[in-house]
Amino acid sequence: MTLAATAAGHGFLSPSGVEIAFVLVGIATLGAAVLTVTTRQLVHAALWLVVALGGVAVAYLLLTAEFIAWVQVLIYVGSVVVLLLFGLMLTKAPIGRSPDADSGNRWAALVVALASAAALVWVVVDAFRATWINLDGAAQGSTEASGRSLFQYWVLPFEALSVLLLAALVGAIVLSRKSGEGEAAAASLTNGAARAPAAPAPREEQR
Amino acid sequence: MHLAYPAVLAVLLFCTGLYGVLARRNAILVLMSVELMLNAVNLNLVAFDVWLRDTLHAGQALTLFTIAIAAAEIGIGLAIVLLVYRNRGSSDIDRLRDLAEKPGAADGEPQPDTTAEAAA
């Protein structure tokens, strides 16, 4: 009985310190994520997203993937959330509570999310009930190990990714250019839906 | 550490993001929920990489690539949302119904540009 043998060494009832820390961080992360998707104040949703992403970074640290953790802090917390806040402010998001933050199909969404969560948790727990991560020894994701593997075995995807980032940069600039021939072509393509860039549509609800 | 802890956390984060994608109306909030789902996938990748002790570190390399692709995706997505907002004056995805099928047009007289779909 390998299951009983391993369960004697590790168990759910005698968690190690790393496991306790991971569970606490996981609860904080999950709470912040739930607040992100349920709060009615749009800017608060972005700020709770910072907490959730920071919690995921701490989870990476507990899994000894420190380089990923710092990349997570730099890119997600540092740039993605700032971009999202820029987007919220450029689309004139209301500062206070907005009653129409949730769609009408909220209950259907809740049912779908709970059903998929139940199914996935059941499958995952059933599959990895007797599996343990050995965190002892050298860190798996130190900067040296990540850098070596990245630039020894993953150089080609890495370079392709830089081209992809360049393409995304050019695409974002082209899409968000304020005026020019692209705007005129878009205005002629959409029948009357496109308006002058400076004038917001009259359908915009008063906020 | 038990592998079930990070796996279950990833599952719950993913389902939270799934709820957000389905239930939110503001397009930027939907993008935030997509970020949550991507983070759940990243957590899974890192956990399985550490568990398997992969010599190529495939999970961590893929996590780095996913993070970079997520940054590109959020840039393009925000540009599209801003363009929609500039053209429509709203970033409410429930009101972007130009491609929706009108209830009366399916069996009544078809609109001129939906004749092909109605005949097919």
PDB file of C-alpha atoms in Angstrom, chain B:
ATOM      1  CA  MET B   1       3.773  20.136  -0.091  1.00  0.00           C
ATOM      2  CA  HIS B   2       0.697  18.303  -1.193  1.00  0.00           C
ATOM      3  CA  LEU B   3       0.064  18.827  -4.903  1.00  0.00           C
ATOM      4  CA  ALA B   4      -3.659  19.161  -4.279  1.00  0.00           C
ATOM      5  CA  TYR B   5      -3.246  22.566  -2.613  1.00  0.00           C
ATOM      6  CA  PRO B   6      -1.939  24.524  -5.618  1.00  0.00           C
ATOM      7  CA  ALA B   7      -4.129  22.526  -7.999  1.00  0.00           C
ATOM      8  CA  VAL B   8      -7.283  23.280  -6.035  1.00  0.00           C
ATOM      9  CA  LEU B   9      -6.321  26.932  -5.679  1.00  0.00           C
ATOM     10  CA  ALA B  10      -5.814  27.116  -9.451  1.00  0.00           C
ATOM     11  CA  VAL B  11      -9.193  25.487 -10.054  1.00  0.00           C
ATOM     12  CA  LEU B  12     -10.972  27.921  -7.755  1.00  0.00           C
ATOM     13  CA  LEU B  13      -9.211  30.931  -9.271  1.00  0.00           C
ATOM     14  CA  PHE B  14     -10.138  29.715 -12.742  1.00  0.00           C
ATOM     15  CA  CYS B  15     -13.785  29.313 -11.809  1.00  0.00           C
ATOM     16  CA  THR B  16     -13.816  32.764 -10.208  1.00  0.00           C
ATOM     17  CA  GLY B  17     -12.512  34.167 -13.459  1.00  0.00           C
ATOM     18  CA  LEU B  18     -15.099  32.149 -15.360  1.00  0.00           C
ATOM     19  CA  TYR B  19     -17.867  33.677 -13.274  1.00  0.00           C
ATOM     20  CA  GLY B  20     -16.445  37.143 -13.885  1.00  0.00           C
ATOM     21  CA  VAL B  21     -16.259  36.645 -17.633  1.00  0.00           C
ATOM     22  CA  LEU B  22     -19.848  35.448 -17.753  1.00  0.00           C
ATOM     23  CA  ALA B  23     -21.385  37.870 -15.295  1.00  0.00           C
ATOM     24  CA  ARG B  24     -19.675  41.210 -15.831  1.00  0.00           C
ATOM     25  CA  ARG B  25     -20.943  43.850 -18.237  1.00  0.00           C
ATOM     26  CA  ASN B  26     -18.043  46.251 -18.424  1.00  0.00           C
ATOM     27  CA  ALA B  27     -15.506  45.076 -20.983  1.00  0.00           C
ATOM     28  CA  ILE B  28     -12.544  46.020 -18.791  1.00  0.00           C
ATOM     29  CA  LEU B  29     -13.903  43.957 -15.909  1.00  0.00           C
ATOM     30  CA  VAL B  30     -14.166  41.038 -18.321  1.00  0.00           C
ATOM     31  CA  LEU B  31     -10.497  41.562 -19.176  1.00  0.00           C
ATOM     32  CA  MET B  32      -9.661  41.462 -15.446  1.00  0.00           C
ATOM     33  CA  SER B  33     -11.460  38.147 -15.136  1.00  0.00           C
ATOM     34  CA  VAL B  34      -9.520  36.806 -18.105  1.00  0.00           C
ATOM     35  CA  GLU B  35      -6.351  37.759 -16.242  1.00  0.00           C
ATOM     36  CA  LEU B  36      -7.524  35.737 -13.255  1.00  0.00           C
ATOM     37  CA  MET B  37      -8.071  32.701 -15.465  1.00  0.00           C
ATOM     38  CA  LEU B  38      -4.613  33.095 -17.000  1.00  0.00           C
ATOM     39  CA  ASN B  39      -3.096  33.293 -13.534  1.00  0.00           C
ATOM     40  CA  ALA B  40      -4.807  30.078 -12.548  1.00  0.00           C
ATOM     41  CA  VAL B  41      -3.247  28.372 -15.558  1.00  0.00           C
ATOM     42  CA  ASN B  42       0.164  29.799 -14.657  1.00  0.00           C
ATOM     43  CA  LEU B  43      -0.115  28.525 -11.093  1.00  0.00           C
ATOM     44  CA  ASN B  44      -0.930  25.070 -12.427  1.00  0.00           C
ATOM     45  CA  LEU B  45       2.059  25.154 -14.762  1.00  0.00           C
ATOM     46  CA  VAL B  46       4.457  26.164 -11.995  1.00  0.00           C
ATOM     47  CA  ALA B  47       3.091  23.609  -9.556  1.00  0.00           C
ATOM     48  CA  PHE B  48       3.432  20.758 -12.028  1.00  0.00           C
ATOM     49  CA  ASP B  49       6.876  21.909 -13.075  1.00  0.00           C
ATOM     50  CA  VAL B  50       8.061  21.860  -9.473  1.00  0.00           C
ATOM     51  CA  TRP B  51       6.394  18.520  -8.878  1.00  0.00           C
ATOM     52  CA  LEU B  52       7.907  16.801 -11.925  1.00  0.00           C
ATOM     53  CA  ARG B  53      11.337  18.444 -11.497  1.00  0.00           C
ATOM     54  CA  ASP B  54      11.536  18.901 -15.228  1.00  0.00           C
ATOM     55  CA  THR B  55      15.095  19.267 -16.456  1.00  0.00           C
ATOM     56  CA  LEU B  56      14.004  21.553 -19.274  1.00  0.00           C
ATOM     57  CA  HIS B  57      11.860  23.611 -16.873  1.00  0.00           C
ATOM     58  CA  ALA B  58       9.104  23.531 -19.461  1.00  0.00           C
ATOM     59  CA  GLY B  59       6.436  24.645 -17.025  1.00  0.00           C
ATOM     60  CA  GLN B  60       8.301  27.721 -15.874  1.00  0.00           C
ATOM     61  CA  ALA B  61       9.338  28.690 -19.402  1.00  0.00           C
ATOM     62  CA  LEU B  62       5.730  28.311 -20.530  1.00  0.00           C
ATOM     63  CA  THR B  63       4.627  30.423 -17.578  1.00  0.00           C
ATOM     64  CA  LEU B  64       6.977  33.193 -18.636  1.00  0.00           C
ATOM     65  CA  PHE B  65       5.660  32.983 -22.191  1.00  0.00           C
ATOM     66  CA  THR B  66       2.080  33.032 -20.939  1.00  0.00           C
ATOM     67  CA  ILE B  67       2.773  36.131 -18.865  1.00  0.00           C
ATOM     68  CA  ALA B  68       4.277  37.894 -21.884  1.00  0.00           C
ATOM     69  CA  ILE B  69       1.380  36.853 -24.110  1.00  0.00           C
ATOM     70  CA  ALA B  70      -1.054  38.048 -21.445  1.00  0.00           C
ATOM     71  CA  ALA B  71       0.647  41.433 -21.465  1.00  0.00           C
ATOM     72  CA  ALA B  72       0.291  41.611 -25.256  1.00  0.00           C
ATOM     73  CA  GLU B  73      -3.324  40.459 -24.993  1.00  0.00           C
ATOM     74  CA  ILE B  74      -4.221  43.077 -22.427  1.00  0.00           C
ATOM     75  CA  GLY B  75      -2.669  45.788 -24.597  1.00  0.00           C
ATOM     76  CA  ILE B  76      -4.595  44.777 -27.699  1.00  0.00           C
ATOM     77  CA  GLY B  77      -7.758  44.176 -25.690  1.00  0.00           C
ATOM     78  CA  LEU B  78      -7.637  47.604 -24.094  1.00  0.00           C
ATOM     79  CA  ALA B  79      -7.001  49.208 -27.487  1.00  0.00           C
ATOM     80  CA  ILE B  80     -10.091  47.458 -28.858  1.00  0.00           C
ATOM     81  CA  VAL B  81     -12.161  48.470 -25.829  1.00  0.00           C
ATOM     82  CA  LEU B  82     -11.053  52.077 -26.180  1.00  0.00           C
ATOM     83  CA  LEU B  83     -11.904  52.016 -29.888  1.00  0.00           C
ATOM     84  CA  VAL B  84     -15.355  50.617 -29.134  1.00  0.00           C
ATOM     85  CA  TYR B  85     -15.837  53.227 -26.437  1.00  0.00           C
ATOM     86  CA  ARG B  86     -14.802  56.000 -28.798  1.00  0.00           C
ATOM     87  CA  ASN B  87     -17.197  54.816 -31.481  1.00  0.00           C
ATOM     88  CA  ARG B  88     -20.133  53.886 -29.269  1.00  0.00           C
ATOM     89  CA  GLY B  89     -19.736  55.946 -26.117  1.00  0.00           C
ATOM     90  CA  SER B  90     -20.038  52.836 -23.972  1.00  0.00           C
ATOM     91  CA  SER B  91     -17.944  49.840 -23.017  1.00  0.00           C
ATOM     92  CA  ASP B  92     -20.970  47.762 -22.050  1.00  0.00           C
ATOM     93  CA  ILE B  93     -20.638  44.454 -23.833  1.00  0.00           C
ATOM     94  CA  ASP B  94     -24.325  43.679 -23.437  1.00  0.00           C
ATOM     95  CA  ARG B  95     -25.119  46.539 -25.770  1.00  0.00           C
ATOM     96  CA  LEU B  96     -22.801  45.548 -28.585  1.00  0.00           C
ATOM     97  CA  ARG B  97     -25.505  43.729 -30.481  1.00  0.00           C
ATOM     98  CA  ASP B  98     -24.846  44.675 -34.068  1.00  0.00           C
ATOM     99  CA  LEU B  99     -24.141  41.085 -35.053  1.00  0.00           C
ATOM    100  CA  ALA B 100     -27.039  39.630 -33.071  1.00  0.00           C
ATOM    101  CA  GLU B 101     -29.814  37.931 -34.933  1.00  0.00           C
ATOM    102  CA  LYS B 102     -32.992  39.952 -34.755  1.00  0.00           C
ATOM    103  CA  PRO B 103     -35.933  37.932 -33.473  1.00  0.00           C
ATOM    104  CA  GLY B 104     -38.284  38.997 -36.273  1.00  0.00           C
ATOM    105  CA  ALA B 105     -35.812  38.817 -39.116  1.00  0.00           C
ATOM    106  CA  ALA B 106     -35.391  35.062 -39.068  1.00  0.00           C
ATOM    107  CA  ASP B 107     -38.824  34.126 -40.392  1.00  0.00           C
ATOM    108  CA  GLY B 108     -40.112  37.503 -41.576  1.00  0.00           C
ATOM    109  CA  GLU B 109     -38.623  39.433 -44.432  1.00  0.00           C
ATOM    110  CA  PRO B 110     -34.877  39.071 -44.140  1.00  0.00           C
ATOM    111  CA  GLN B 111     -32.740  42.124 -43.989  1.00  0.00           C
ATOM    112  CA  PRO B 112     -30.799  42.809 -47.164  1.00  0.00           C
ATOM    113  CA  ASP B 113     -27.453  41.746 -45.815  1.00  0.00           C
ATOM    114  CA  THR B 114     -28.725  38.659 -44.053  1.00  0.00           C
ATOM    115  CA  THR B 115     -30.319  37.135 -47.154  1.00  0.00           C
ATOM    116  CA  ALA B 116     -27.458  34.741 -47.648  1.00  0.00           C
ATOM    117  CA  GLU B 117     -27.697  33.374 -44.135  1.00  0.00           C
ATOM    118  CA  ALA B 118     -31.464  33.129 -44.321  1.00  0.00           C
ATOM    119  CA  ALA B 119     -31.300  31.227 -47.614  1.00  0.00           C
ATOM    120  CA  ALA B 120     -28.617  28.901 -46.371  1.00  0.00           C
TER     121      ALA B 120
END
